[in-house]
XYZ file of C-alpha atoms in Angstrom:
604
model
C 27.060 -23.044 63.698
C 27.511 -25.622 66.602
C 28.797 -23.878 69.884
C 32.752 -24.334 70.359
C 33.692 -27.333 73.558
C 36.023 -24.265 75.004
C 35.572 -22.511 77.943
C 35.131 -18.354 77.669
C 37.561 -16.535 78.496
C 39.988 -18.956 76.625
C 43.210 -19.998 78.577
C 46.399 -20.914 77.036
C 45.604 -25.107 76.880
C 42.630 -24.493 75.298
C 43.669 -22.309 72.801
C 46.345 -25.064 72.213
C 43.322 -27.285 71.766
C 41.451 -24.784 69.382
C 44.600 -24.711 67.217
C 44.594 -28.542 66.775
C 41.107 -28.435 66.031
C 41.288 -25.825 63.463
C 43.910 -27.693 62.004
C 41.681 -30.881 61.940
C 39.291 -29.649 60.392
C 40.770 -27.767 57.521
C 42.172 -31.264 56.528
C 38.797 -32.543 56.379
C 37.499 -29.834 54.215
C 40.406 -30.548 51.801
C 39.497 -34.570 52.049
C 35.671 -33.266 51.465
C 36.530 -31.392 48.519
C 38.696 -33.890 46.776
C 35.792 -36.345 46.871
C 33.262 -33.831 45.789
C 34.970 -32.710 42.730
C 35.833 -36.319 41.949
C 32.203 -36.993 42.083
C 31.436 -34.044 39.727
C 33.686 -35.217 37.345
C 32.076 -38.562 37.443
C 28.361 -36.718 36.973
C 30.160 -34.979 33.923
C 30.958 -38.009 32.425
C 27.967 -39.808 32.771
C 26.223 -36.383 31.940
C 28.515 -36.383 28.545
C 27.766 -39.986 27.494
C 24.396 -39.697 28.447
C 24.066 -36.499 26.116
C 26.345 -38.530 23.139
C 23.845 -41.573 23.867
C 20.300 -38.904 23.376
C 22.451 -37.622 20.448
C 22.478 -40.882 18.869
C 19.247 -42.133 19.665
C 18.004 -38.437 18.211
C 19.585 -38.557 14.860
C 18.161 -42.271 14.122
C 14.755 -40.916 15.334
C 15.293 -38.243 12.582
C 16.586 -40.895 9.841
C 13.538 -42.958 10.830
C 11.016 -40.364 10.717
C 12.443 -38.973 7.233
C 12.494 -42.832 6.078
C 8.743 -42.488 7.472
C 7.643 -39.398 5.396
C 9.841 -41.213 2.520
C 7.690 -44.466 2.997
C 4.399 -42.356 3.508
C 5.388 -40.467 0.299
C 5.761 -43.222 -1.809
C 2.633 -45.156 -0.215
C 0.780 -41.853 -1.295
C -2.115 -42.043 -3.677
C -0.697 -39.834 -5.598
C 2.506 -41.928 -6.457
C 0.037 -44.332 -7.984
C -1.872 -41.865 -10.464
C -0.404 -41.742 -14.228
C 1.547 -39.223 -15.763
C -1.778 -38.927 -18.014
C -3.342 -37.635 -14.842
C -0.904 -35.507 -12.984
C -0.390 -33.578 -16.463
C -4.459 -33.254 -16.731
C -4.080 -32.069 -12.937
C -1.362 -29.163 -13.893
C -3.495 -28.133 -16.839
C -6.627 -27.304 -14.253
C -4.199 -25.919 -12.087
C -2.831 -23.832 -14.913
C -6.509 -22.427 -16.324
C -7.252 -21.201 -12.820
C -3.530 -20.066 -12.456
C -1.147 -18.893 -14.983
C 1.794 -19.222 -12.618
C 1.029 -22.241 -11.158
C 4.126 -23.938 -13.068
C 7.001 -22.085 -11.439
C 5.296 -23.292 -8.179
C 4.510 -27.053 -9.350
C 7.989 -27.080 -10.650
C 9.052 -26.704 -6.625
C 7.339 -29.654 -5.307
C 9.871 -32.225 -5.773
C 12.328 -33.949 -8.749
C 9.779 -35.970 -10.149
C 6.683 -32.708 -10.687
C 9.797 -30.651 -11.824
C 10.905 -33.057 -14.515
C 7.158 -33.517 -15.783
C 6.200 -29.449 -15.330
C 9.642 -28.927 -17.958
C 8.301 -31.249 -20.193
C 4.430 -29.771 -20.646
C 5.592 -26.372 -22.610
C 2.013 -24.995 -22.459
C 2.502 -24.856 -18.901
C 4.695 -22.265 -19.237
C 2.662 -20.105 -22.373
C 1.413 -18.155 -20.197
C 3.302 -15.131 -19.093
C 2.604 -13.081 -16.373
C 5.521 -10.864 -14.849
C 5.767 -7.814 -12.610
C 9.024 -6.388 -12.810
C 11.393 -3.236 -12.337
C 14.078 -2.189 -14.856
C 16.549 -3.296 -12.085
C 15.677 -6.829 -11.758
C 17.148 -9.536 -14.443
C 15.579 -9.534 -17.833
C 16.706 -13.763 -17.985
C 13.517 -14.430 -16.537
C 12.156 -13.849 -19.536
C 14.359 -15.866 -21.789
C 14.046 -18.831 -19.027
C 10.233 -18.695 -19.339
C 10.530 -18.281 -23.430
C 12.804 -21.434 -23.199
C 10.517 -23.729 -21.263
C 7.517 -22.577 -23.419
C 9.235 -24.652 -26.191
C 8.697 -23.444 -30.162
C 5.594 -24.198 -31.262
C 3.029 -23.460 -28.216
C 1.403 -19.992 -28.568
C 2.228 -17.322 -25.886
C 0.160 -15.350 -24.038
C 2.407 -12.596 -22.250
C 1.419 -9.500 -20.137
C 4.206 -7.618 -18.428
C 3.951 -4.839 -16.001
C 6.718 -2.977 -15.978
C 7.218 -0.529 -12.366
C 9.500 1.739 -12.956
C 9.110 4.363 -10.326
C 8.557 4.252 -6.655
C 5.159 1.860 -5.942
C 3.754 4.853 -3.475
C 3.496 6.721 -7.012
C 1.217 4.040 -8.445
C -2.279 3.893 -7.900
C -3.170 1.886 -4.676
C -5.195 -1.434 -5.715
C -7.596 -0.230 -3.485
C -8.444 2.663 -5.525
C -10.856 0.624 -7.893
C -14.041 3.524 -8.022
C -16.803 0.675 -7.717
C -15.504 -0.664 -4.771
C -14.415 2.406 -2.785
C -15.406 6.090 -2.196
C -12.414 7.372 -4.288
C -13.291 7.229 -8.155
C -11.140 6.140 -10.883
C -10.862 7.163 -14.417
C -12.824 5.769 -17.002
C -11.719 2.619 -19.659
C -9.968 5.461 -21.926
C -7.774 7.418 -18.969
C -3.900 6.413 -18.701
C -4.616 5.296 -15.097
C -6.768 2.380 -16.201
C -3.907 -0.192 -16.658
C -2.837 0.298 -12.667
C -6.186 -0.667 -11.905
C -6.180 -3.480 -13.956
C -2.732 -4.480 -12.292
C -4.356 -4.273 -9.079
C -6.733 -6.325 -10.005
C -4.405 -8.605 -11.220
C -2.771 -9.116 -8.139
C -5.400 -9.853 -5.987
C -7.192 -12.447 -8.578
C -4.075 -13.439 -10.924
C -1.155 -14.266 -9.498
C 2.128 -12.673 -11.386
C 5.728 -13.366 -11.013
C 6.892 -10.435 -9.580
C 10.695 -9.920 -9.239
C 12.230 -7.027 -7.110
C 15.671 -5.743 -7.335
C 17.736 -7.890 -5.124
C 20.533 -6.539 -2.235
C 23.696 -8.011 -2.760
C 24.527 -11.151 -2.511
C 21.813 -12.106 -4.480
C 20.108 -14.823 -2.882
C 16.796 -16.555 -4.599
C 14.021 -18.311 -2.987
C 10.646 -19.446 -4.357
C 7.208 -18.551 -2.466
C 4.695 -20.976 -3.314
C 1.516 -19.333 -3.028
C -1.202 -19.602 -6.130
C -3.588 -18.205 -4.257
C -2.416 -14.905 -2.530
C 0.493 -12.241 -3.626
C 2.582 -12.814 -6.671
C 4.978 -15.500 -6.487
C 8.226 -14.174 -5.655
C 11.745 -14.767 -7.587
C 13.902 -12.563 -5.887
C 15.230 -11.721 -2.106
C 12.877 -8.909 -0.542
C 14.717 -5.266 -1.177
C 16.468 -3.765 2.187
C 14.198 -1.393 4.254
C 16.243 1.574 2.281
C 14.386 2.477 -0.786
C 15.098 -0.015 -3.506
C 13.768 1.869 -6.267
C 16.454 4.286 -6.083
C 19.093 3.201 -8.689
C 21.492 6.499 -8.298
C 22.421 4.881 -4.676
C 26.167 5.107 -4.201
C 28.649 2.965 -4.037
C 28.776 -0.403 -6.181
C 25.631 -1.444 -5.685
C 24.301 2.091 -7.261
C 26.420 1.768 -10.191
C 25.364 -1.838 -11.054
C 21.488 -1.118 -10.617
C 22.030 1.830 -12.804
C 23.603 -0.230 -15.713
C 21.183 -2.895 -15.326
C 17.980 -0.247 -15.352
C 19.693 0.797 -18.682
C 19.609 -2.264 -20.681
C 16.611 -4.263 -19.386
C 14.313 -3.526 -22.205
C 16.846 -4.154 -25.090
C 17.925 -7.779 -22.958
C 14.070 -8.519 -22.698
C 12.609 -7.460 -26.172
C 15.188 -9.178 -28.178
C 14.030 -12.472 -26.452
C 10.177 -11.491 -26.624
C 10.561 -10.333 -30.134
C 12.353 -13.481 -31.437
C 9.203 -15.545 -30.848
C 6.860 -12.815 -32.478
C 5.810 -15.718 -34.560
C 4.320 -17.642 -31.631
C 2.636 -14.385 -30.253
C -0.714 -14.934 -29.308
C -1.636 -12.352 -27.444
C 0.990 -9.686 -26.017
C 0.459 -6.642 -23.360
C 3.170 -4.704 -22.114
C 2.090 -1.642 -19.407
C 4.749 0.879 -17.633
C 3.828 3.962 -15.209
C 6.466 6.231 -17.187
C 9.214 6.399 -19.130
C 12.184 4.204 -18.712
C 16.108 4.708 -20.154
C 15.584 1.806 -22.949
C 12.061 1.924 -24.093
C 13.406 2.663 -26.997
C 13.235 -1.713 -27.757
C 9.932 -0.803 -28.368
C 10.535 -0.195 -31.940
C 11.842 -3.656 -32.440
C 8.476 -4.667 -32.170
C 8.100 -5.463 -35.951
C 7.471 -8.243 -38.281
C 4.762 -11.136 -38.733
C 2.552 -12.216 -36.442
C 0.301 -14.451 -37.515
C -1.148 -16.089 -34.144
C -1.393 -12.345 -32.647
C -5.240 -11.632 -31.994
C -4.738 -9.202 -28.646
C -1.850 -6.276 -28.746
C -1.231 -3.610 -26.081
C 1.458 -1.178 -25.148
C 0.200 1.064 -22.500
C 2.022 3.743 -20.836
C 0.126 5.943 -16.959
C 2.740 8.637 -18.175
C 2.336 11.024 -21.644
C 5.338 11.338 -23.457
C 6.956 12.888 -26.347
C 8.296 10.868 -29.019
C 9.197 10.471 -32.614
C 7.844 8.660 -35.305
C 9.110 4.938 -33.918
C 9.635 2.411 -36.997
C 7.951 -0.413 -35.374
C 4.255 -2.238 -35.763
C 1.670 0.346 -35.568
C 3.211 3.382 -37.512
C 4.196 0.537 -40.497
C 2.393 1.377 -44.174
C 0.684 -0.370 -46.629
C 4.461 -0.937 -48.137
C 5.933 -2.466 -45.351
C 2.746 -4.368 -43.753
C 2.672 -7.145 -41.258
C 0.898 -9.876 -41.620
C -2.112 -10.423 -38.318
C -4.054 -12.191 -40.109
C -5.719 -12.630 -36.404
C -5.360 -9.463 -34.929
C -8.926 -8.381 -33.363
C -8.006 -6.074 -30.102
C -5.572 -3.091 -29.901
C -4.676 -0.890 -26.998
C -2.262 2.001 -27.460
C -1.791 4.662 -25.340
C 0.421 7.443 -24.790
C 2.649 5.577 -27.573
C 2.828 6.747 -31.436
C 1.286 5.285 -34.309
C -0.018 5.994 -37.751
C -3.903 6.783 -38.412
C -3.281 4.774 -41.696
C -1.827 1.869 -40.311
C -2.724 -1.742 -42.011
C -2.888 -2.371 -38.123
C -5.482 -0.964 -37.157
C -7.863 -2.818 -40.005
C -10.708 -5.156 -38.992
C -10.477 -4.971 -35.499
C -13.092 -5.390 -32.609
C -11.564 -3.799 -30.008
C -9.628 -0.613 -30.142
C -8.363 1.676 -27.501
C -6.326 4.284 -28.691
C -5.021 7.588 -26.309
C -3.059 9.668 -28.488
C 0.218 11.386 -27.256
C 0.084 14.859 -27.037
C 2.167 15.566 -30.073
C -0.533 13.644 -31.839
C -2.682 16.273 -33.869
C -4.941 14.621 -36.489
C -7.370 16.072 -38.570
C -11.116 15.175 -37.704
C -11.721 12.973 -40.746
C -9.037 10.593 -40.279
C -10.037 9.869 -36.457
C -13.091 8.999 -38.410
C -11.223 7.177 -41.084
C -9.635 4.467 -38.581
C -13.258 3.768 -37.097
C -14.388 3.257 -40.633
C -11.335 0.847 -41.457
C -12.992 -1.922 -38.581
C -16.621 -1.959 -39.131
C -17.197 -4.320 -36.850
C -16.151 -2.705 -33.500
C -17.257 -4.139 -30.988
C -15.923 -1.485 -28.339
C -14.521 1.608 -28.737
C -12.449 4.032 -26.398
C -10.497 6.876 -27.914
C -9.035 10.181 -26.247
C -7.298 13.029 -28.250
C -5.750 16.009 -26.554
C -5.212 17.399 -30.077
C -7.219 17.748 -33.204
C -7.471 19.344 -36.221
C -10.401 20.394 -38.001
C -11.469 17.725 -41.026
C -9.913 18.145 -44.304
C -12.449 16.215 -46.370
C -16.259 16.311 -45.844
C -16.982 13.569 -43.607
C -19.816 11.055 -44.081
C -22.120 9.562 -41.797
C -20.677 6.323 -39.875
C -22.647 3.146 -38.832
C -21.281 0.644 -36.445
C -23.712 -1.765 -36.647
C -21.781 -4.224 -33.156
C -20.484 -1.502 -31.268
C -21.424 -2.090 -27.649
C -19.445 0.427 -25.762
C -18.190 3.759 -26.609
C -15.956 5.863 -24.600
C -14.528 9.102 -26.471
C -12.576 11.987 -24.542
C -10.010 15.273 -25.346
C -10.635 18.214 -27.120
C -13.975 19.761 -28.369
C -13.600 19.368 -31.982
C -14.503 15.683 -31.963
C -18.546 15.981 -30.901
C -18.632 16.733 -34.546
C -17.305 12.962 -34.614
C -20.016 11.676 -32.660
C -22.742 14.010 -34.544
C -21.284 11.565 -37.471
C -21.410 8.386 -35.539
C -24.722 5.633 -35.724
C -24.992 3.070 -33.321
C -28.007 0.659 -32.750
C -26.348 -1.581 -30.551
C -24.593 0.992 -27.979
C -24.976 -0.165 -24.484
C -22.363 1.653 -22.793
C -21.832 5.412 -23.624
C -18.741 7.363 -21.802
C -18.521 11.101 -22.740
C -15.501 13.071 -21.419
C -15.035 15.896 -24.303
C -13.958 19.054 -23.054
C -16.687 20.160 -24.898
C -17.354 24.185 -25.360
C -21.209 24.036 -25.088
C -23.527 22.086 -23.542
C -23.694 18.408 -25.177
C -27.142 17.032 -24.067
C -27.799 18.117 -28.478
C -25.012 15.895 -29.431
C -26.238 12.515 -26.960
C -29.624 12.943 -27.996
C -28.845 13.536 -32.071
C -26.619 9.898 -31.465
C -29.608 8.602 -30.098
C -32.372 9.715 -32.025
C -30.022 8.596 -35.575
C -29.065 5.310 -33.798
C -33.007 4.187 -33.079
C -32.849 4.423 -29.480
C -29.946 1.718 -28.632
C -30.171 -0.178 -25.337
C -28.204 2.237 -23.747
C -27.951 0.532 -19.953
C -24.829 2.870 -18.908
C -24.262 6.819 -19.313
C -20.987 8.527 -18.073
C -21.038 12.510 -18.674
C -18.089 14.314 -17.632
C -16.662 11.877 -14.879
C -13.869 10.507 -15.510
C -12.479 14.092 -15.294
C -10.108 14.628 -12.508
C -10.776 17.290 -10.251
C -7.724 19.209 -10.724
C -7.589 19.069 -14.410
C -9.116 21.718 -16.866
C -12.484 22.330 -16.105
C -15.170 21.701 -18.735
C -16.676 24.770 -20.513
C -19.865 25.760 -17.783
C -23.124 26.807 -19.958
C -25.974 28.717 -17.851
C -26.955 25.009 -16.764
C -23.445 23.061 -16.756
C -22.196 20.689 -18.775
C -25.811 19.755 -19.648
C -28.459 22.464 -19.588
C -31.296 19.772 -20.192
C -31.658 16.559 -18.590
C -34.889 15.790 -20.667
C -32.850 13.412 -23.095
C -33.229 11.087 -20.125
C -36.925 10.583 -20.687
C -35.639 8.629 -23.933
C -33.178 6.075 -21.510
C -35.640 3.341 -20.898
C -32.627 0.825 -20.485
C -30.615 3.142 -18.362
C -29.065 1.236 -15.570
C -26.129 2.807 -14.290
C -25.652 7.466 -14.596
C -22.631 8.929 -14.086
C -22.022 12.419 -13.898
C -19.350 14.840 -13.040
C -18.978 18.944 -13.194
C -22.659 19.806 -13.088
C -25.587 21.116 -10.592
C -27.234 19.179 -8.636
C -30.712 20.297 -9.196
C -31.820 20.425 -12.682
C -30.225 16.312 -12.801
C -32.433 15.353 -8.934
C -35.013 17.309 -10.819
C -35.459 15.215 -13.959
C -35.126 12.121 -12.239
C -37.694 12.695 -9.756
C -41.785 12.258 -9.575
C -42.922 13.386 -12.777
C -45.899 15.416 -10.962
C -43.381 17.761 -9.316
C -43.722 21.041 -10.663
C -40.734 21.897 -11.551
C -40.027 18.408 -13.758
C -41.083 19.067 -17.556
C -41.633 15.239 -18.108
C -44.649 13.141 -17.897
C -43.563 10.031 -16.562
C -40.620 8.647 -14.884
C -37.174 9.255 -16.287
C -34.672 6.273 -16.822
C -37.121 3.696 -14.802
C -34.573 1.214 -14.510
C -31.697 3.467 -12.985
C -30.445 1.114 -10.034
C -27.145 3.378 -9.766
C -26.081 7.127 -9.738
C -22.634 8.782 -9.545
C -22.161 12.044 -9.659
C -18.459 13.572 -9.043
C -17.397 17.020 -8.730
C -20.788 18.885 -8.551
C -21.978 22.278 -7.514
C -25.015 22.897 -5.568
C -27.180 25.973 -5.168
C -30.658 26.776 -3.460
C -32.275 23.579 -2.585
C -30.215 20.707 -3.509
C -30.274 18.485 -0.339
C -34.053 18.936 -0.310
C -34.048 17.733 -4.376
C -31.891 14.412 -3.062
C -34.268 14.317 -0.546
C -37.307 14.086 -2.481
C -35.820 12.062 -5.384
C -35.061 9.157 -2.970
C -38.311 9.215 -1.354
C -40.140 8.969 -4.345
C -37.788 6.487 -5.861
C -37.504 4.217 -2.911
C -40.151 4.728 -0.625
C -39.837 3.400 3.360
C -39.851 0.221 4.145
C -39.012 -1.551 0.700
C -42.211 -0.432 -1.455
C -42.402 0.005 -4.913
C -42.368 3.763 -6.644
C -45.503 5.074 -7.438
C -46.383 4.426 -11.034
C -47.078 7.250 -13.058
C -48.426 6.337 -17.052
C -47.986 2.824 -16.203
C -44.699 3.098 -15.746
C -42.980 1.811 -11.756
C -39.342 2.906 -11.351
C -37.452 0.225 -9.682
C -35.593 1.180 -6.405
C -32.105 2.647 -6.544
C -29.389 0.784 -4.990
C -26.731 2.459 -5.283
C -26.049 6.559 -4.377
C -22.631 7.880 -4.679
C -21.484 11.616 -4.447
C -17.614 12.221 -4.686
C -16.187 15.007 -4.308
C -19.524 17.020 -3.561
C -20.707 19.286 -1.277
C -21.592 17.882 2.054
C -25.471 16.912 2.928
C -24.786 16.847 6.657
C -24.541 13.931 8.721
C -28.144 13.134 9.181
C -28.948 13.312 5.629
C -26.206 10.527 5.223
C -27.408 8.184 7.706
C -30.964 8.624 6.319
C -29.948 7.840 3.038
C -28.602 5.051 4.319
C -31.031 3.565 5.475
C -33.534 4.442 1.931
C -30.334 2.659 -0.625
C -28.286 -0.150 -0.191
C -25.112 1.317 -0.990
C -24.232 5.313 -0.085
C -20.928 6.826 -0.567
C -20.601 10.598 0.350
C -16.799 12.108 -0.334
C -16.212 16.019 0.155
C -13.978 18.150 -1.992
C -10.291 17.669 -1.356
C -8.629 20.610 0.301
C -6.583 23.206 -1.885
């Protein structure tokens, strides 16, 4: 601040003077002022227009660059292709990708108008869905499949909480925790998981009010997606309050009726049809509207994770020779935890059958037999039956001349079905009976009357969950003897659960131990061993030990061959559940086989 022209102290003519300047210069702030905020306003309006003008000039840059990507579009190869060739382009699409349509359908008006027009694009079915969500999906995907195209339709049908479903990446092959075998009620979860991650499904979640759809378009990745994501709040929950409660509640209530009446209306087109559901749900009872002809039907499943109680349902597989269907085509069944009849016309010349009885279901012996015998030419086999009856009649001895793979489980009464049983071409042999004595007698009788099959996979006793009933425990375990291996020269893949360790190391070790009763190697092709649940005593680690070394000796060399006959090297090791070998075992291991998993016993 400039000094003041006034001497100090003041006198009374130049305070006079100070007044007069004070006043001067206040009227020059004022002038000031006035011009500033004139030329403010005058930025403010040149600001404004300038803004309107970039406004403008913006919003033609946008109509240009969409009349750009308009121009590029239509200059696109693509435009120029035939109709011949886009629709041969959808059908690769669609081999690789079931689901592709409801994503080609999204491009733009002209792929939507030709992907409604190709009805085999759409004969493929493949929905993941909750009682809560809209059962029009279906009909919409019915309707654009047209009348005459055959269908191919899996549902899976969630209906409690997803934590309670098996996690995808529980697959046993790919993870230290096992899974059950091909007949357990837990298969079709895994088979859902593998869905996910290799076919995509629709999958449609039960939407928060207002509903508000979207498409996802990804083939390659998670399902495609319908339906809004559900609120952090659990969405599974249908006895939530309020309106929104009550209408999830009602909807959960009629979503199988809504859906099977427009499933079961094109019966006639049914090529092949799987429905899966983790439990019981308020209107399974559509189920028994599954009736009538199907003549293109040559794959059926209805699978349930949870056992329930029911009674006798009038639909397909309890009908009678009176009221029979006709599948002329019908080749693979799959029923578990649902009801049907023994006698069925059904279950006739098939080549694939899975059955898992309910546990209401007590049958006598002979007729278990009796709906093998009605489809001699099985090709697989899987059957598990909590409850059975002794035979009534005197059963005969049964040859399946093409059965491949056999997988039996339940109660103890049915090793007198396998003592039956002949099998030359068995490959694959899964045994989960809860049988009262040891069973090595009835797996070596089935091989010795079957002319030593090429049996390349053996499953004893694994697929039994840890917490269930324990198998009946001879001196030795489940198998006292392990000698019937000397007769598995195909033997690939062993898998065994509830048994020592060291009479099983034992047999498949060097021959020249001394406490080995064979002569040569044991199973010389074994690559992989999996053994779940089993007790150790005395020297077990040192048997593991000593069975690796000999099998796969350091740095890569072959086994020793003993009667001209060279093991090949293991490659894979697992032991679930098991007691633990102690760190350094593991990491020696490790380094002897390609692929070691070690799991201990869960805590009680």
């Amino acid at each position: 601040m400039p000094p003041l022209p006034f001497p100090d102290p003041p006198t009374k003519d130049t305070l006079a003077s100070a007044r007069r300047l004070l006043q001067e210069n206040r009227k020059s702030i004022r002038t000031l002022s006035a011009r500033i905020g004139a030329a403010e306003l005058a930025l403010a309006e040149i600001v404004r227009e300038s803004r309107c003008a970039i406004s403008e000039l913006q919003a033609e840059k946008e109509r240009l660059v969409q009349a750009e990507f308009a121009t590029l579009a239509y200059l696109s190869p693509v435009r120029t292709l035939p109709q011949e060739l886009v629709r041969e382009i959808f059908m690769w699409c669609f081999e690789e990708h079931p689901c592709c349509a409801w994503v080609l359908a999204a491009v733009c008006t002209s792929w939507r108008r030709l992907a409604l027009r190709m009805p085999l694009l759409w004969s493929k079915i493949r929905l993941l869905t909750t009682p809560s969500a809209s059962a029009d999906t279906i009909r919409l995907w019915l309707e654009r499949s047209g009348d005459a195209v055959p269908l191919d339709i899996e549902i899976i049908l969630r209906v409690g909480p997803p934590k309670q479903l098996e996690s995808p990446s529980a697959s046993r092959r790919g993870s230290a925790s096992a899974s059950s075998p091909t007949h357990t009620p837990a298969t079709w979860t895994a088979n859902l998981a593998s869905a996910q991650t290799s076919t995509p499904y629709v999958a449609l979640q039960p939407p928060p009010p207002p509903p508000n759809p979207n498409t996802t378009a990804n083939i390659g990745g998670p399902p495609v997606v319908l339906s809004s994501s559900p609120p952090p709040n659990d969405p599974w929950n249908v006895q939530q309050s309020g309106e929104r409660g009550s209408s999830t509640s009602r909807s959960s209530m009629h979503w199988g009726h809504i859906a099977f009446f427009y499933l079961v209306e094109q019966m006639h087109r049914w090529e092949r049809f799987i429905f899966r559901f983790d439990r019981q749900f308020t209107s399974m009872g559509a189920l028994k509207s599954i009736n009538g002809d199907a003549p293109l039907l040559r794959e059926f499943e209805v699978s349930s994770a949870e056992a329930g109680f029911y009674v006798e349902w009038p639909w397909l597989p309890n009908c009678g020779d009176s009221n029979a269907a006709s599948l002329p085509n019908l080749r693979s069944i799959t029923l578990q935890h649902t009801p049907f009849k023994w006698s069925s016309p059904m279950l006739k010349g098939l080549e694939h059958l899975t059955l898992r009885a309910t546990p209401t279901s007590h049958l006598p012996l002979d007729r278990i037999q009796g709906i093998l015998s009605a489809s001699p030419q099985l090709k697989t086999l899987s059957i598990h039956f909590q409850g059975v009856l002794p035979s009534i009649l005197t059963m005969s001895p049964l040859t399946l001349p093409n059965l491949t793979t056999f997988s039996i489980g339940g109660h103890y009464l049915l090793t007198q079905l396998v003592d039956t049983l002949v099998l030359p071409s068995l490959t694959s042999l899964t045994l989960d009976i809860e049988s009262r004595d040891p069973i090595e007698d009835t797996l070596s009788s089935l091989l010795t009357r079957s002319c030593s099959p090429p049996l390349s996979h053996l499953s004893i006793a694994y697929g039994t969950a840890s917490n269930a009933a324990p198998f009946y425990y001879g001196p030795g375990g489940i198998v006292i003897s392990w000698n019937v291996l000397a007769e598995l020269f195909h033997l690939r893949t062993l898998e065994v659960g509830g048994t020592p360790f060291e009479p099983l190391l034992t047999a498949l070790g060097p021959p020249d131990d001394d406490s080995n009763s064979l002569t040569t190697w044991a199973c010389p092709g074994l690559e992989s061993v999996s053994m779940k649940n089993c007790h150790s005593h005395g020297e077990s680690v040192a048997k593991l030990v000593q069975l690796i070394e000999a099998r796969n000796p350091v740095g890569g060399a072959q086994a020793q061959a003993v009667g001209g006959v060279t093991p090949v090297r293991l490659k894979t090791l697992e032991l679930l559940e098991c007691p633990s070998l102690g760190q350094d075992v593991v990491r020696w291991l490790e380094h002897r086989v390609e692929r070691v998993v070690c799991t201990e016993p869960p805590d009680r």
